[in-house]
PDB file of C-alpha atoms in Angstrom:
ATOM      1  CA  MET A   1     -11.727 -28.659  13.578  1.00  0.00           C
ATOM      2  CA  ASN A   2     -10.947 -32.304  13.077  1.00  0.00           C
ATOM      3  CA  THR A   3      -7.703 -33.562  11.603  1.00  0.00           C
ATOM      4  CA  ALA A   4      -9.173 -34.598   8.308  1.00  0.00           C
ATOM      5  CA  GLU A   5     -10.684 -31.124   7.730  1.00  0.00           C
ATOM      6  CA  HIS A   6      -7.349 -29.451   8.784  1.00  0.00           C
ATOM      7  CA  ASP A   7      -5.359 -31.729   6.413  1.00  0.00           C
ATOM      8  CA  ALA A   8      -7.891 -31.022   3.517  1.00  0.00           C
ATOM      9  CA  ILE A   9      -7.568 -27.285   3.899  1.00  0.00           C
ATOM     10  CA  ILE A  10      -3.785 -27.485   3.759  1.00  0.00           C
ATOM     11  CA  ALA A  11      -3.953 -29.925   0.687  1.00  0.00           C
ATOM     12  CA  ASP A  12      -6.244 -27.535  -1.053  1.00  0.00           C
ATOM     13  CA  THR A  13      -3.851 -24.682  -0.378  1.00  0.00           C
ATOM     14  CA  VAL A  14      -0.888 -26.758  -1.668  1.00  0.00           C
ATOM     15  CA  VAL A  15      -2.674 -27.576  -4.840  1.00  0.00           C
ATOM     16  CA  TRP A  16      -3.459 -23.919  -5.413  1.00  0.00           C
ATOM     17  CA  LEU A  17       0.229 -23.030  -4.723  1.00  0.00           C
ATOM     18  CA  GLU A  18       1.482 -25.709  -7.087  1.00  0.00           C
ATOM     19  CA  LYS A  19      -0.990 -25.207  -9.948  1.00  0.00           C
ATOM     20  CA  ALA A  20      -1.555 -21.433  -9.813  1.00  0.00           C
ATOM     21  CA  VAL A  21       1.201 -19.658  -7.948  1.00  0.00           C
ATOM     22  CA  ILE A  22       4.092 -21.851  -9.126  1.00  0.00           C
ATOM     23  CA  GLY A  23       2.408 -23.584 -12.186  1.00  0.00           C
ATOM     24  CA  LEU A  24       1.515 -20.143 -13.722  1.00  0.00           C
ATOM     25  CA  ASN A  25       4.725 -18.586 -12.339  1.00  0.00           C
ATOM     26  CA  LEU A  26       2.748 -15.887 -10.588  1.00  0.00           C
ATOM     27  CA  CYS A  27       5.480 -15.773  -7.972  1.00  0.00           C
ATOM     28  CA  PRO A  28       8.961 -16.746  -9.355  1.00  0.00           C
ATOM     29  CA  PHE A  29      10.109 -16.959  -5.712  1.00  0.00           C
ATOM     30  CA  ALA A  30       7.574 -19.536  -4.459  1.00  0.00           C
ATOM     31  CA  LYS A  31       9.029 -22.694  -6.072  1.00  0.00           C
ATOM     32  CA  ALA A  32      12.286 -22.654  -4.131  1.00  0.00           C
ATOM     33  CA  VAL A  33      10.706 -22.429  -0.720  1.00  0.00           C
ATOM     34  CA  HIS A  34       8.141 -24.998  -1.692  1.00  0.00           C
ATOM     35  CA  VAL A  35      10.648 -27.510  -2.870  1.00  0.00           C
ATOM     36  CA  LYS A  36      12.871 -26.916   0.210  1.00  0.00           C
ATOM     37  CA  LYS A  37       9.732 -27.355   2.394  1.00  0.00           C
ATOM     38  CA  GLN A  38      10.360 -23.977   4.068  1.00  0.00           C
ATOM     39  CA  ILE A  39       6.702 -22.960   3.992  1.00  0.00           C
ATOM     40  CA  ARG A  40       4.832 -23.212   7.317  1.00  0.00           C
ATOM     41  CA  TYR A  41       1.162 -23.856   6.744  1.00  0.00           C
ATOM     42  CA  VAL A  42      -1.065 -22.864   9.723  1.00  0.00           C
ATOM     43  CA  VAL A  43      -4.844 -23.414   9.717  1.00  0.00           C
ATOM     44  CA  SER A  44      -6.481 -21.008  12.096  1.00  0.00           C
ATOM     45  CA  GLU A  45      -9.475 -22.095  14.115  1.00  0.00           C
ATOM     46  CA  ALA A  46     -10.339 -18.374  14.713  1.00  0.00           C
ATOM     47  CA  ASN A  47     -13.914 -17.275  14.229  1.00  0.00           C
ATOM     48  CA  THR A  48     -13.397 -13.644  15.237  1.00  0.00           C
ATOM     49  CA  PRO A  49     -11.007 -11.029  13.938  1.00  0.00           C
ATOM     50  CA  GLU A  50      -9.657 -10.660  17.541  1.00  0.00           C
ATOM     51  CA  GLN A  51      -8.778 -14.359  17.667  1.00  0.00           C
ATOM     52  CA  LEU A  52      -7.121 -14.148  14.296  1.00  0.00           C
ATOM     53  CA  LEU A  53      -5.065 -11.118  15.276  1.00  0.00           C
ATOM     54  CA  GLN A  54      -3.775 -13.053  18.244  1.00  0.00           C
ATOM     55  CA  GLU A  55      -2.740 -15.988  16.053  1.00  0.00           C
ATOM     56  CA  LEU A  56      -1.281 -13.555  13.550  1.00  0.00           C
ATOM     57  CA  MET A  57       0.871 -12.015  16.218  1.00  0.00           C
ATOM     58  CA  ASP A  58       1.946 -15.376  17.464  1.00  0.00           C
ATOM     59  CA  GLU A  59       2.805 -16.498  13.951  1.00  0.00           C
ATOM     60  CA  LEU A  60       4.769 -13.315  13.177  1.00  0.00           C
ATOM     61  CA  GLN A  61       6.821 -13.841  16.278  1.00  0.00           C
ATOM     62  CA  THR A  62       7.334 -17.602  15.444  1.00  0.00           C
ATOM     63  CA  LEU A  63       8.517 -16.625  11.949  1.00  0.00           C
ATOM     64  CA  SER A  64      10.791 -13.966  13.330  1.00  0.00           C
ATOM     65  CA  ASP A  65      12.288 -16.378  15.848  1.00  0.00           C
ATOM     66  CA  SER A  66      12.707 -19.208  13.363  1.00  0.00           C
ATOM     67  CA  ASP A  67      15.774 -20.098  11.309  1.00  0.00           C
ATOM     68  CA  PRO A  68      14.937 -19.087   7.645  1.00  0.00           C
ATOM     69  CA  GLU A  69      16.382 -22.451   6.481  1.00  0.00           C
ATOM     70  CA  THR A  70      13.700 -24.142   8.387  1.00  0.00           C
ATOM     71  CA  ILE A  71      10.764 -21.630   7.980  1.00  0.00           C
ATOM     72  CA  ASP A  72      11.192 -19.015   5.329  1.00  0.00           C
ATOM     73  CA  THR A  73       7.520 -17.999   4.977  1.00  0.00           C
ATOM     74  CA  THR A  74       4.212 -18.813   6.654  1.00  0.00           C
ATOM     75  CA  LEU A  75       0.672 -19.186   5.114  1.00  0.00           C
ATOM     76  CA  LEU A  76      -1.823 -18.323   7.863  1.00  0.00           C
ATOM     77  CA  ILE A  77      -5.033 -19.810   6.389  1.00  0.00           C
ATOM     78  CA  HIS A  78      -8.170 -18.643   8.170  1.00  0.00           C
ATOM     79  CA  PRO A  79     -11.225 -20.384   6.757  1.00  0.00           C
ATOM     80  CA  TYR A  80     -13.665 -19.403   9.573  1.00  0.00           C
ATOM     81  CA  VAL A  81     -13.172 -15.674   9.744  1.00  0.00           C
ATOM     82  CA  LEU A  82     -13.082 -12.728   7.300  1.00  0.00           C
ATOM     83  CA  ASN A  83     -14.752 -14.602   4.552  1.00  0.00           C
ATOM     84  CA  ASP A  84     -16.318 -11.278   3.349  1.00  0.00           C
ATOM     85  CA  PHE A  85     -13.629  -9.680   1.226  1.00  0.00           C
ATOM     86  CA  LEU A  86     -14.411  -6.116   2.459  1.00  0.00           C
ATOM     87  CA  ASP A  87     -13.981  -7.221   6.087  1.00  0.00           C
ATOM     88  CA  TYR A  88     -10.780  -9.074   5.195  1.00  0.00           C
ATOM     89  CA  ASN A  89      -9.441  -6.061   3.265  1.00  0.00           C
ATOM     90  CA  GLU A  90     -10.100  -3.860   6.313  1.00  0.00           C
ATOM     91  CA  PHE A  91      -8.259  -6.314   8.463  1.00  0.00           C
ATOM     92  CA  LEU A  92      -5.121  -5.959   6.427  1.00  0.00           C
ATOM     93  CA  ASP A  93      -4.527  -2.568   8.162  1.00  0.00           C
ATOM     94  CA  VAL A  94      -4.735  -4.432  11.542  1.00  0.00           C
ATOM     95  CA  ALA A  95      -2.206  -6.946  10.252  1.00  0.00           C
ATOM     96  CA  ASP A  96       0.192  -4.221   9.177  1.00  0.00           C
ATOM     97  CA  ALA A  97      -0.242  -2.576  12.578  1.00  0.00           C
ATOM     98  CA  ALA A  98       0.573  -5.888  14.233  1.00  0.00           C
ATOM     99  CA  VAL A  99       3.845  -6.003  12.474  1.00  0.00           C
ATOM    100  CA  GLU A 100       4.597  -2.464  13.720  1.00  0.00           C
ATOM    101  CA  ASP A 101       3.467  -3.314  17.238  1.00  0.00           C
ATOM    102  CA  LEU A 102       5.798  -6.268  17.395  1.00  0.00           C
ATOM    103  CA  ASP A 103       8.681  -4.066  16.113  1.00  0.00           C
ATOM    104  CA  LEU A 104       9.008  -6.362  13.119  1.00  0.00           C
ATOM    105  CA  ALA A 105       8.641  -3.653  10.416  1.00  0.00           C
ATOM    106  CA  GLY A 106      11.545  -3.971   8.015  1.00  0.00           C
ATOM    107  CA  GLU A 107      11.878  -7.673   8.994  1.00  0.00           C
ATOM    108  CA  LEU A 108       8.502  -9.081   8.076  1.00  0.00           C
ATOM    109  CA  GLN A 109       5.563  -8.075   5.993  1.00  0.00           C
ATOM    110  CA  VAL A 110       2.083  -9.480   5.351  1.00  0.00           C
ATOM    111  CA  ALA A 111       0.670 -10.214   1.815  1.00  0.00           C
ATOM    112  CA  SER A 112      -2.889 -11.171   1.158  1.00  0.00           C
ATOM    113  CA  PHE A 113      -4.897 -13.828  -0.636  1.00  0.00           C
ATOM    114  CA  HIS A 114      -8.676 -14.327  -0.598  1.00  0.00           C
ATOM    115  CA  PRO A 115     -11.239 -16.313  -2.620  1.00  0.00           C
ATOM    116  CA  ASP A 116     -12.944 -13.097  -3.624  1.00  0.00           C
ATOM    117  CA  TYR A 117      -9.880 -10.870  -3.910  1.00  0.00           C
ATOM    118  CA  GLN A 118     -10.664  -7.684  -5.822  1.00  0.00           C
ATOM    119  CA  PHE A 119      -8.113  -4.915  -6.685  1.00  0.00           C
ATOM    120  CA  ALA A 120      -9.483  -1.418  -6.394  1.00  0.00           C
ATOM    121  CA  ASP A 121     -11.274  -0.043  -9.478  1.00  0.00           C
ATOM    122  CA  THR A 122     -11.780  -3.470 -11.002  1.00  0.00           C
ATOM    123  CA  ASP A 123     -14.983  -5.488 -11.621  1.00  0.00           C
ATOM    124  CA  ALA A 124     -15.338  -8.439  -9.250  1.00  0.00           C
ATOM    125  CA  ASN A 125     -14.958 -10.957 -12.087  1.00  0.00           C
ATOM    126  CA  ASP A 126     -11.927  -9.289 -13.650  1.00  0.00           C
ATOM    127  CA  ILE A 127      -9.436 -12.018 -14.431  1.00  0.00           C
ATOM    128  CA  GLY A 128      -6.558  -9.927 -13.028  1.00  0.00           C
ATOM    129  CA  ASN A 129      -8.100 -10.309  -9.520  1.00  0.00           C
ATOM    130  CA  PHE A 130      -7.252 -14.067  -9.678  1.00  0.00           C
ATOM    131  CA  THR A 131      -3.576 -13.335  -9.129  1.00  0.00           C
ATOM    132  CA  ASN A 132      -4.466 -12.984  -5.415  1.00  0.00           C
ATOM    133  CA  ARG A 133      -7.304 -15.565  -5.222  1.00  0.00           C
ATOM    134  CA  ALA A 134      -6.756 -18.532  -2.949  1.00  0.00           C
ATOM    135  CA  PRO A 135      -9.160 -21.234  -1.890  1.00  0.00           C
ATOM    136  CA  TYR A 136      -9.359 -19.670   1.588  1.00  0.00           C
ATOM    137  CA  PRO A 137      -8.625 -16.240   3.123  1.00  0.00           C
ATOM    138  CA  THR A 138      -4.895 -16.446   3.723  1.00  0.00           C
ATOM    139  CA  LEU A 139      -2.350 -14.033   5.262  1.00  0.00           C
ATOM    140  CA  HIS A 140       1.131 -14.668   3.756  1.00  0.00           C
ATOM    141  CA  LEU A 141       3.916 -13.733   6.234  1.00  0.00           C
ATOM    142  CA  LEU A 142       7.114 -12.983   4.389  1.00  0.00           C
ATOM    143  CA  ARG A 143      10.626 -12.121   5.444  1.00  0.00           C
ATOM    144  CA  GLU A 144      11.977  -8.862   4.038  1.00  0.00           C
ATOM    145  CA  ASP A 145      15.492 -10.410   3.664  1.00  0.00           C
ATOM    146  CA  SER A 146      14.020 -13.196   1.504  1.00  0.00           C
ATOM    147  CA  ILE A 147      12.219 -10.655  -0.645  1.00  0.00           C
ATOM    148  CA  GLU A 148      15.360  -8.629  -1.110  1.00  0.00           C
ATOM    149  CA  ARG A 149      17.361 -11.777  -2.151  1.00  0.00           C
ATOM    150  CA  ALA A 150      14.689 -12.823  -4.573  1.00  0.00           C
ATOM    151  CA  VAL A 151      14.592  -9.390  -6.065  1.00  0.00           C
ATOM    152  CA  GLU A 152      18.353  -9.519  -6.561  1.00  0.00           C
ATOM    153  CA  ALA A 153      18.020 -12.910  -8.339  1.00  0.00           C
ATOM    154  CA  PHE A 154      15.119 -11.575 -10.406  1.00  0.00           C
ATOM    155  CA  PRO A 155      15.929  -8.091 -11.461  1.00  0.00           C
ATOM    156  CA  GLU A 156      12.680  -7.562 -13.259  1.00  0.00           C
ATOM    157  CA  ALA A 157      10.648  -8.032  -9.965  1.00  0.00           C
ATOM    158  CA  SER A 158       8.833  -4.770 -10.465  1.00  0.00           C
ATOM    159  CA  ASP A 159       7.379  -6.277 -13.714  1.00  0.00           C
ATOM    160  CA  ILE A 160       5.832  -9.263 -11.892  1.00  0.00           C
ATOM    161  CA  PHE A 161       2.389  -7.746 -11.343  1.00  0.00           C
ATOM    162  CA  GLU A 162       2.039  -6.673 -15.001  1.00  0.00           C
ATOM    163  CA  LYS A 163       3.318 -10.003 -16.218  1.00  0.00           C
ATOM    164  CA  ASN A 164       0.820 -11.813 -14.005  1.00  0.00           C
ATOM    165  CA  ILE A 165      -2.026  -9.798 -15.374  1.00  0.00           C
ATOM    166  CA  ALA A 166      -0.991 -10.558 -18.867  1.00  0.00           C
ATOM    167  CA  THR A 167      -0.649 -14.216 -18.089  1.00  0.00           C
ATOM    168  CA  LEU A 168      -4.138 -14.381 -16.626  1.00  0.00           C
ATOM    169  CA  GLU A 169      -5.676 -12.332 -19.435  1.00  0.00           C
ATOM    170  CA  GLN A 170      -4.096 -14.813 -21.919  1.00  0.00           C
ATOM    171  CA  LEU A 171      -5.424 -17.730 -19.838  1.00  0.00           C
ATOM    172  CA  GLY A 172      -8.856 -16.333 -19.394  1.00  0.00           C
ATOM    173  CA  HIS A 173     -11.565 -17.598 -17.135  1.00  0.00           C
ATOM    174  CA  GLU A 174     -11.924 -20.846 -19.126  1.00  0.00           C
ATOM    175  CA  GLY A 175      -8.322 -21.574 -18.734  1.00  0.00           C
ATOM    176  CA  TRP A 176      -8.372 -20.708 -15.010  1.00  0.00           C
ATOM    177  CA  ASP A 177     -11.312 -23.080 -14.561  1.00  0.00           C
ATOM    178  CA  LYS A 178      -9.386 -25.830 -16.331  1.00  0.00           C
ATOM    179  CA  LEU A 179      -6.714 -25.612 -13.689  1.00  0.00           C
ATOM    180  CA  GLY A 180      -9.166 -27.492 -11.467  1.00  0.00           C
ATOM    181  CA  LEU A 181      -8.339 -25.489  -8.384  1.00  0.00           C
ATOM    182  CA  PRO A 182     -10.050 -26.322  -5.112  1.00  0.00           C
ATOM    183  CA  LYS A 183     -12.847 -24.264  -3.797  1.00  0.00           C
ATOM    184  CA  ALA A 184     -13.388 -23.383  -0.178  1.00  0.00           C
ATOM    185  CA  ARG A 185     -15.165 -26.082   1.795  1.00  0.00           C
TER     186      ARG A 185
END
């Protein structure tokens, strides 16, 4: 991957983060780490799930070993592998097993974003699915401590999912399209 392509993928992801995740307040915790530049953006060159798993394990260890004031969370963007949502969804069990294998359960967790994200028992075009749609398949590596602090600061954290669905239902597909979010290259 050339530098321009790498930079464009990160730029697309940042636009999505700013316009959708932060702009629509889908994650009330995202703005602080974005403003403080505590998000590590990693673009994977993996083109097999096995390569991605190795990169995931490396990034989990990097995040675990890093000072949270420097790197609080990591977005592992993987545009060349697991573009099919069903394959990606199956890989999430592998990702959770990697956390366990590295003895990082209770310290780190993996959240998921994909251009074709679909919650169980929903239609593929259901607007609620867009809460987890990103321009590229992305594994979001989070610190459990950061989540706990955020939940303490936002006592209604358990209501976020329902609030996000309501926000997107009010916005609708037309409103989502007007955000002008980047599409995968």
